[in-house]
PDB file of C-alpha atoms in Angstrom:
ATOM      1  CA  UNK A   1      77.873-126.542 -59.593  1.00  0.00           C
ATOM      2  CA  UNK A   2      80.413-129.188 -58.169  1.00  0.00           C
ATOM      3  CA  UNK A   3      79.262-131.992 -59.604  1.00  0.00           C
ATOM      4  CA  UNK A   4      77.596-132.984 -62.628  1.00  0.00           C
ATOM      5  CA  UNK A   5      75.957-136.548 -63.208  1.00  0.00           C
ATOM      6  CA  UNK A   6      73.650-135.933 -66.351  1.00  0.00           C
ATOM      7  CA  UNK A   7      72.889-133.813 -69.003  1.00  0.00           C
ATOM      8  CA  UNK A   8      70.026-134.122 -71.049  1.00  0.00           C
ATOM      9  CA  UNK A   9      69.725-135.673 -75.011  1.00  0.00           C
ATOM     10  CA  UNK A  10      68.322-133.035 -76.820  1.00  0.00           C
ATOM     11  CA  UNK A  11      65.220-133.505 -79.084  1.00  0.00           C
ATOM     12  CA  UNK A  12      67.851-133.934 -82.331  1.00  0.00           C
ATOM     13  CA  UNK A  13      69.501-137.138 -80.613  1.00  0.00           C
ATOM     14  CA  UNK A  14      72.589-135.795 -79.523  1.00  0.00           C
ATOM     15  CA  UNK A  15      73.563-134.468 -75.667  1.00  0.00           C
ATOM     16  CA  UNK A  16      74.244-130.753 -77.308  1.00  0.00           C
ATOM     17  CA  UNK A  17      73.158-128.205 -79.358  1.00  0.00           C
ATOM     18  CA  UNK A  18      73.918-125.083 -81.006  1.00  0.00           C
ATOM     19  CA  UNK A  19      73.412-121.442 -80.569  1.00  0.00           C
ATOM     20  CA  UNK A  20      71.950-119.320 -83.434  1.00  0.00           C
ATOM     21  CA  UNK A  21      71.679-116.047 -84.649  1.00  0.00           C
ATOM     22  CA  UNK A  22      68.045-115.668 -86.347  1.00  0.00           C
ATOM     23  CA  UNK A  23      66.341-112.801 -89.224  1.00  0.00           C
ATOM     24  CA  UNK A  24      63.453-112.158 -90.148  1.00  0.00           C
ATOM     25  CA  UNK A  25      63.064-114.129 -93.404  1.00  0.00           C
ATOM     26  CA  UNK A  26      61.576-111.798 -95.661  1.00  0.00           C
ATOM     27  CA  UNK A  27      64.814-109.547 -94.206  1.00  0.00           C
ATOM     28  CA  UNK A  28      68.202-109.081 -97.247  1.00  0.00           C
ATOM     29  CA  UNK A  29      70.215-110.331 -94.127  1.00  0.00           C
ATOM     30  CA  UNK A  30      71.876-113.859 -95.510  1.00  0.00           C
ATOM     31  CA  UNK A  31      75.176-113.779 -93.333  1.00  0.00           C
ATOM     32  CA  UNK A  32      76.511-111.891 -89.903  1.00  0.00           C
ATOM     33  CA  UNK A  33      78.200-109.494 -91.483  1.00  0.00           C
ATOM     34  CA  UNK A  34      74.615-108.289 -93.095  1.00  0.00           C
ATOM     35  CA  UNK A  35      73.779-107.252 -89.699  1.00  0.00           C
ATOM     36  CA  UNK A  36      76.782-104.964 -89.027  1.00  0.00           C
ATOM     37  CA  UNK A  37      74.981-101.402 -87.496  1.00  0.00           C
ATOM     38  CA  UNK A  38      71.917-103.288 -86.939  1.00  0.00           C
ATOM     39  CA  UNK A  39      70.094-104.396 -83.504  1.00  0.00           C
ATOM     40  CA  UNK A  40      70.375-107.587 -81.575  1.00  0.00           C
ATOM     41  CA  UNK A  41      68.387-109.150 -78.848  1.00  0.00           C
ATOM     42  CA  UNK A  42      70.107-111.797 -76.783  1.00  0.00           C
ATOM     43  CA  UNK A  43      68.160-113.851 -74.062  1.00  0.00           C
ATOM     44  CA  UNK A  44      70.162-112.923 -71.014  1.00  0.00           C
ATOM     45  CA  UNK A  45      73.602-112.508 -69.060  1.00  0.00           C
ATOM     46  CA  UNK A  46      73.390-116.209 -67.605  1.00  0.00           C
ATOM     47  CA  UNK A  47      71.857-118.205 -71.038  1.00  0.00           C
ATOM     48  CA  UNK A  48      74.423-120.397 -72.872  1.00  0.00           C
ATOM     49  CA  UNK A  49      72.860-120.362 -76.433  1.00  0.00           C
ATOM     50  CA  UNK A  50      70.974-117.207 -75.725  1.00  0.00           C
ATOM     51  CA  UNK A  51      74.027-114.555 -75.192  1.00  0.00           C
ATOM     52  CA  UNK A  52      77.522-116.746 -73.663  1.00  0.00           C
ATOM     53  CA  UNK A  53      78.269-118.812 -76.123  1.00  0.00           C
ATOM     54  CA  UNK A  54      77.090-116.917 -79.282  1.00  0.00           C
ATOM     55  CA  UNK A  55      78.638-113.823 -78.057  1.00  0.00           C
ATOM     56  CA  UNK A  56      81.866-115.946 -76.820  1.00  0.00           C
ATOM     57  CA  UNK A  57      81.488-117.117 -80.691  1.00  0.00           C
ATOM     58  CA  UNK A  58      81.284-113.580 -82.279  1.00  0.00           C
ATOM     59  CA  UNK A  59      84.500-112.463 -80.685  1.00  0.00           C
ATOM     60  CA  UNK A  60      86.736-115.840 -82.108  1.00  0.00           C
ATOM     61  CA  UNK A  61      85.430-114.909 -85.356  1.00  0.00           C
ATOM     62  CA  UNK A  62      86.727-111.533 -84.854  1.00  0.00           C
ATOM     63  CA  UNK A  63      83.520-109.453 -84.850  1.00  0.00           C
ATOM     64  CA  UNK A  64      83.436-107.234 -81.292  1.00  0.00           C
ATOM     65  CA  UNK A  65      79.462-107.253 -80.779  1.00  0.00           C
ATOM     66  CA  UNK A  66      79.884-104.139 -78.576  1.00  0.00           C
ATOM     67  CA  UNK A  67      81.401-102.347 -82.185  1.00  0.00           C
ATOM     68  CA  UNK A  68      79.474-104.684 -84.258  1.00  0.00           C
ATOM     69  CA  UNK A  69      75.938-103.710 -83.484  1.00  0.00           C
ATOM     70  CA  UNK A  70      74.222-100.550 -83.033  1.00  0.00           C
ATOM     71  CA  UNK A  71      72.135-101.952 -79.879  1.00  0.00           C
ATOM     72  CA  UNK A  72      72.006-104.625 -77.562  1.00  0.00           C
ATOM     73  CA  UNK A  73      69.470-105.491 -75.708  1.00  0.00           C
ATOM     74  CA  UNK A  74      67.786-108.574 -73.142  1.00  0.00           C
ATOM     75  CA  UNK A  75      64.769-109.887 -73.671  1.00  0.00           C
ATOM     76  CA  UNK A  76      64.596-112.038 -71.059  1.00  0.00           C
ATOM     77  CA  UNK A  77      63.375-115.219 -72.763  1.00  0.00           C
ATOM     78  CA  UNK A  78      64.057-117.293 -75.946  1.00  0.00           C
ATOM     79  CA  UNK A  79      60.176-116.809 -76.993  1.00  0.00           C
ATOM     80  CA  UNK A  80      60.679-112.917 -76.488  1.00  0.00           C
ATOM     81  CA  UNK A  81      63.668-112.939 -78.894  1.00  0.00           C
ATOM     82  CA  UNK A  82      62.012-114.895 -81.682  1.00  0.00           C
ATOM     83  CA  UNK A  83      58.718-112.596 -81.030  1.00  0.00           C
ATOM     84  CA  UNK A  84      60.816-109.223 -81.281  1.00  0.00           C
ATOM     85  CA  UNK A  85      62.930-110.843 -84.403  1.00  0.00           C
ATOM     86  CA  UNK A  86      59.278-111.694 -85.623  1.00  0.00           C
ATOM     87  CA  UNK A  87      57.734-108.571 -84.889  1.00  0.00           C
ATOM     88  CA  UNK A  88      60.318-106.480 -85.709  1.00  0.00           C
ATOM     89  CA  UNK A  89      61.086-104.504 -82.667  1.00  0.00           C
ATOM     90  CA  UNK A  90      65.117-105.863 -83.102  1.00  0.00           C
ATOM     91  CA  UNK A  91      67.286-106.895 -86.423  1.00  0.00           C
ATOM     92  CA  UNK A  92      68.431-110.102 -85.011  1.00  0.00           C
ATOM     93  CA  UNK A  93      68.003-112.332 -81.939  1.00  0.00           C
ATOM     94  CA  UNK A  94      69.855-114.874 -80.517  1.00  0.00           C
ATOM     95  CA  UNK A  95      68.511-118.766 -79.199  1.00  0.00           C
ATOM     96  CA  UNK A  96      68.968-121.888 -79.768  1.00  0.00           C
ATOM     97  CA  UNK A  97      68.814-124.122 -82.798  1.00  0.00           C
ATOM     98  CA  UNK A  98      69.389-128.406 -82.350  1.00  0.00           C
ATOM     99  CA  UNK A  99      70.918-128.916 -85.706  1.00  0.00           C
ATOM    100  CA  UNK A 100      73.789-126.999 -87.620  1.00  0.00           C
ATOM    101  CA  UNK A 101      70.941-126.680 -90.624  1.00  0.00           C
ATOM    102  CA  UNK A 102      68.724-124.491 -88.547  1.00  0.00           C
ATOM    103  CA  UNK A 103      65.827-126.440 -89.346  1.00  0.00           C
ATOM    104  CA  UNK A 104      64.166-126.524 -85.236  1.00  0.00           C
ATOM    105  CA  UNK A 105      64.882-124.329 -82.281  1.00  0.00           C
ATOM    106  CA  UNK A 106      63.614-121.731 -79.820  1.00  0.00           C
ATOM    107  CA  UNK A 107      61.178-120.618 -82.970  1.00  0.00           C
ATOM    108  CA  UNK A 108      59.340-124.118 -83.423  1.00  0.00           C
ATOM    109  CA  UNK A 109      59.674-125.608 -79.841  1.00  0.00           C
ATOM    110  CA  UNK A 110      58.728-123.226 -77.260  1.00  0.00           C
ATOM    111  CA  UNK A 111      55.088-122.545 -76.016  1.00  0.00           C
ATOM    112  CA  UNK A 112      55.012-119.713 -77.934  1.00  0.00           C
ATOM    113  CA  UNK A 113      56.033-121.687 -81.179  1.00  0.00           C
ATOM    114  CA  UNK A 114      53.507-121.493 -83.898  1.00  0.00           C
ATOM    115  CA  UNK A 115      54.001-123.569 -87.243  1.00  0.00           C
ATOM    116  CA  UNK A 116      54.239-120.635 -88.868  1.00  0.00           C
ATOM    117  CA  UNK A 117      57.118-118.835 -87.142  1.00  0.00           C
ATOM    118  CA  UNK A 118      59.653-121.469 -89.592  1.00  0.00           C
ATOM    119  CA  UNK A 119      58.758-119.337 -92.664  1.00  0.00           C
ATOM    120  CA  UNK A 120      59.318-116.462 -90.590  1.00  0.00           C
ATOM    121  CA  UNK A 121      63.141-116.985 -89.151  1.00  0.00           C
ATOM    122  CA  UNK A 122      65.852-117.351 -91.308  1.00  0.00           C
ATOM    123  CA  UNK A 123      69.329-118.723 -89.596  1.00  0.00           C
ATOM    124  CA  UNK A 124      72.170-116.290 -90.407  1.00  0.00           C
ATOM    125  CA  UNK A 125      74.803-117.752 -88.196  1.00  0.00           C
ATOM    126  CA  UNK A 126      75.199-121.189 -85.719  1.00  0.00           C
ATOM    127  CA  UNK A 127      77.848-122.112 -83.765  1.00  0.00           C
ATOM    128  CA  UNK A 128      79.745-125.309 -82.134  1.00  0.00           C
ATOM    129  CA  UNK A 129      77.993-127.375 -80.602  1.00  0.00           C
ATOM    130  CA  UNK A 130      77.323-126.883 -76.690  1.00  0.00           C
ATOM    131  CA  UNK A 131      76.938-129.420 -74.135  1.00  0.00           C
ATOM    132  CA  UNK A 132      72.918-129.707 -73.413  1.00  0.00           C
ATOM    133  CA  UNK A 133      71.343-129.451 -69.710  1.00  0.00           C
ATOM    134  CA  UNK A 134      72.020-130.672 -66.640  1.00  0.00           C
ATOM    135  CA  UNK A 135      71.224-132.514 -63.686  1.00  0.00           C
ATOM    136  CA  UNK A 136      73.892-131.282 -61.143  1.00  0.00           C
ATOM    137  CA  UNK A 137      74.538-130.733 -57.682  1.00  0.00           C
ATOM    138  CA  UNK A 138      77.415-128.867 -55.318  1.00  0.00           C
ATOM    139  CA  UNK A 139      79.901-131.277 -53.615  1.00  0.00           C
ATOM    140  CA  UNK A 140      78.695-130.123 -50.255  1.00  0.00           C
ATOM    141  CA  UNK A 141      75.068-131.139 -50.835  1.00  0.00           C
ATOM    142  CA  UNK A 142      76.364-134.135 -52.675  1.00  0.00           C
ATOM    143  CA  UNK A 143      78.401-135.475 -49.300  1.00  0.00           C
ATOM    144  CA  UNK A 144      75.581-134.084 -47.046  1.00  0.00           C
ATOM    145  CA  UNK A 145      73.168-136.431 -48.960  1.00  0.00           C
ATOM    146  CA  UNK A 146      74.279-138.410 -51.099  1.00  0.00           C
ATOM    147  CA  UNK A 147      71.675-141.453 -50.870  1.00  0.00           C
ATOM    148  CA  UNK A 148      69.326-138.590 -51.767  1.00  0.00           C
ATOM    149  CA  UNK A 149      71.205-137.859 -55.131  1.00  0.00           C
ATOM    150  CA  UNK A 150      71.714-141.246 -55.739  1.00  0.00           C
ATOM    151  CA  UNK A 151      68.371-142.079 -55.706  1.00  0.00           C
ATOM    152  CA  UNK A 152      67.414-139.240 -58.215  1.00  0.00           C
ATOM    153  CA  UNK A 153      69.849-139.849 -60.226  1.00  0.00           C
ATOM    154  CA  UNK A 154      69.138-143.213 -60.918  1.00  0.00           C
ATOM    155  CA  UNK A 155      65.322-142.333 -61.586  1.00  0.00           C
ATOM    156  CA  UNK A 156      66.164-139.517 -63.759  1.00  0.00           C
ATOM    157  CA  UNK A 157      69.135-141.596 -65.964  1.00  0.00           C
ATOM    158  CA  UNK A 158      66.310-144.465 -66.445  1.00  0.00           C
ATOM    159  CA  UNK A 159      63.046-142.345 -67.210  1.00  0.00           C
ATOM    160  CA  UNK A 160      63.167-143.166 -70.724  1.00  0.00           C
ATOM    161  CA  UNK A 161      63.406-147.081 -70.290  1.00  0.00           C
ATOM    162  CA  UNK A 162      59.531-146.620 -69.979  1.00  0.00           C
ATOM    163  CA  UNK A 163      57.153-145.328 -72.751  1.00  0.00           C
ATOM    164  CA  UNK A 164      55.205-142.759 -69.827  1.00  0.00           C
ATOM    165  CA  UNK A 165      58.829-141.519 -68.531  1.00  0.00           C
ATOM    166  CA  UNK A 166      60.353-140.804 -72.553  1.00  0.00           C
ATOM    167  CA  UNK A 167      56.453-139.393 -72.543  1.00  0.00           C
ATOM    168  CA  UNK A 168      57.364-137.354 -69.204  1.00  0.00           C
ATOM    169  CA  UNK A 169      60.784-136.107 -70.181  1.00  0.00           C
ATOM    170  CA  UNK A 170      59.510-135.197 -73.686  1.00  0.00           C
ATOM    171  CA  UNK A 171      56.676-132.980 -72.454  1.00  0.00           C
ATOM    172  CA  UNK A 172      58.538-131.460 -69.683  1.00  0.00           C
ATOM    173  CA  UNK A 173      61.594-130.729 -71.544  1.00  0.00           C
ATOM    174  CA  UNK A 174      61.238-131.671 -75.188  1.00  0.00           C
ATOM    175  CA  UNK A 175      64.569-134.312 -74.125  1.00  0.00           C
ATOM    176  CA  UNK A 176      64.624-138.332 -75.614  1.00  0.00           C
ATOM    177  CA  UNK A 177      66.593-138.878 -72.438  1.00  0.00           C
ATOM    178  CA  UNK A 178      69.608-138.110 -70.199  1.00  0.00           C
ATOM    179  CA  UNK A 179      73.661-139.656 -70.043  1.00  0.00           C
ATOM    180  CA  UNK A 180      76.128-139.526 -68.025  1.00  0.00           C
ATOM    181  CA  UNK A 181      78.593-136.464 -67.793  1.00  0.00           C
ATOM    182  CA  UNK A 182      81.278-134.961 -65.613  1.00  0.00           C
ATOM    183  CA  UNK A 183      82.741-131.596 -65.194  1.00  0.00           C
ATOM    184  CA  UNK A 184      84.827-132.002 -68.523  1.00  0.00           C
ATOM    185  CA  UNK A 185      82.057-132.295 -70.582  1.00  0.00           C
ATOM    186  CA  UNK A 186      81.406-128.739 -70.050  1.00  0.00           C
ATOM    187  CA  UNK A 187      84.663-127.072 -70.381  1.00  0.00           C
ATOM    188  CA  UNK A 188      83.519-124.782 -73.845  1.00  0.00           C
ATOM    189  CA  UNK A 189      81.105-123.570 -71.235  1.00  0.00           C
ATOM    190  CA  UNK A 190      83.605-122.313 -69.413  1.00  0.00           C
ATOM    191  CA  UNK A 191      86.095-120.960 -72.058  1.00  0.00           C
ATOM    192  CA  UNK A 192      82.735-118.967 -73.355  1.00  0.00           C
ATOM    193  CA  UNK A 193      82.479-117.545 -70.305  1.00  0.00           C
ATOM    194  CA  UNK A 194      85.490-116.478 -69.513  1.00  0.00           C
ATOM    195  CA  UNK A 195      86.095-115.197 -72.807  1.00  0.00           C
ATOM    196  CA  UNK A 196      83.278-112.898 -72.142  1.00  0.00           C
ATOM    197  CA  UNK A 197      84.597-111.798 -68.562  1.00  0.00           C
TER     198      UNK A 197
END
């Protein structure tokens, strides 16, 4: 993307969140280093909190996953990791978490989600924060039509000045609203990324 005009207010308040690492809690596993030789699950190649960043994380704190764990694998989806962390099938799992205390994420917002599933994850390691969604488009488009995206992107920066659009933008996307951003905003995207080759 060229050309960023939005990104999304998470459920927490705040226009980021944070990647996690997640146990099972009845597991001994307190810390990362607990899970040395065991098995991970991340989400997939292209998901921020699900495998970039937390990987990208994992290396500046010195621990090469590819050494560090005994397998890797994709799941393919933030529910699947908290099921297989759940379940069993894998050690650990990576998804997202809003908050730095672990107390919501991909375990207690996704359709999957049961209320139960909080006693059953335990956090074992978050990261810094990373920039939340976005509405974006690529220059070209953006020149090619740009009364189009103006239009849209007025509607979607005031859909929650209106108690049925915060409604809309909650149920669609569990999101209290969406700011202003440029390119900058997501620059520890990048670094993650690149970090990871």
């Amino acid at each position: 993307y060229d050309k960023w005009f939005a990104y999304a207010f998470s459920g927490n308040g705040k226009p980021y969140f944070y990647a996690a690492i997640i146990v099972r809690s009845y597991k001994p596993y307190k810390k990362i280093d607990d899970l040395k030789g065991k098995n991970i699950a991340w989400v997939d190649p292209a998901s921020s909190s699900g495998y970039i960043v937390p990987k990208a994380s994992l290396l500046e704190d010195g621990i090469d996953p590819e050494k560090f764990f005994k397998k890797q694998v994709f799941a393919g989806g933030h529910d699947t990791v908290v099921l297989g962390v759940i379940n069993g099938s894998v050690d650990a799992g990576a998804t997202f978490t809003n908050e730095t205390t672990g107390e919501t994420g991909a375990w207690t917002m996704l359709s999957l989600s049961r209320p139960e599933y909080k006693k059953k994850i335990r956090v074992v390691y978050i990261t810094k924060p990373i920039p939340n969604d976005t509405f974006a488009t690529t220059e070209k488009f953006y020149e090619e039509h740009k009364d189009v995206v103006d239009k849209v992107n007025e509607a979607v920066s005031t859909l929650d000045q209106s108690p049925d659009g915060k409604k809309a933008l909650y149920d669609v996307y569990r999101i209290d609203s969406m700011i202003k951003a440029d390119s900058q905003d997501f620059e520890p995207l990048r670094k993650a990324a690149a970090k990871l080759k």
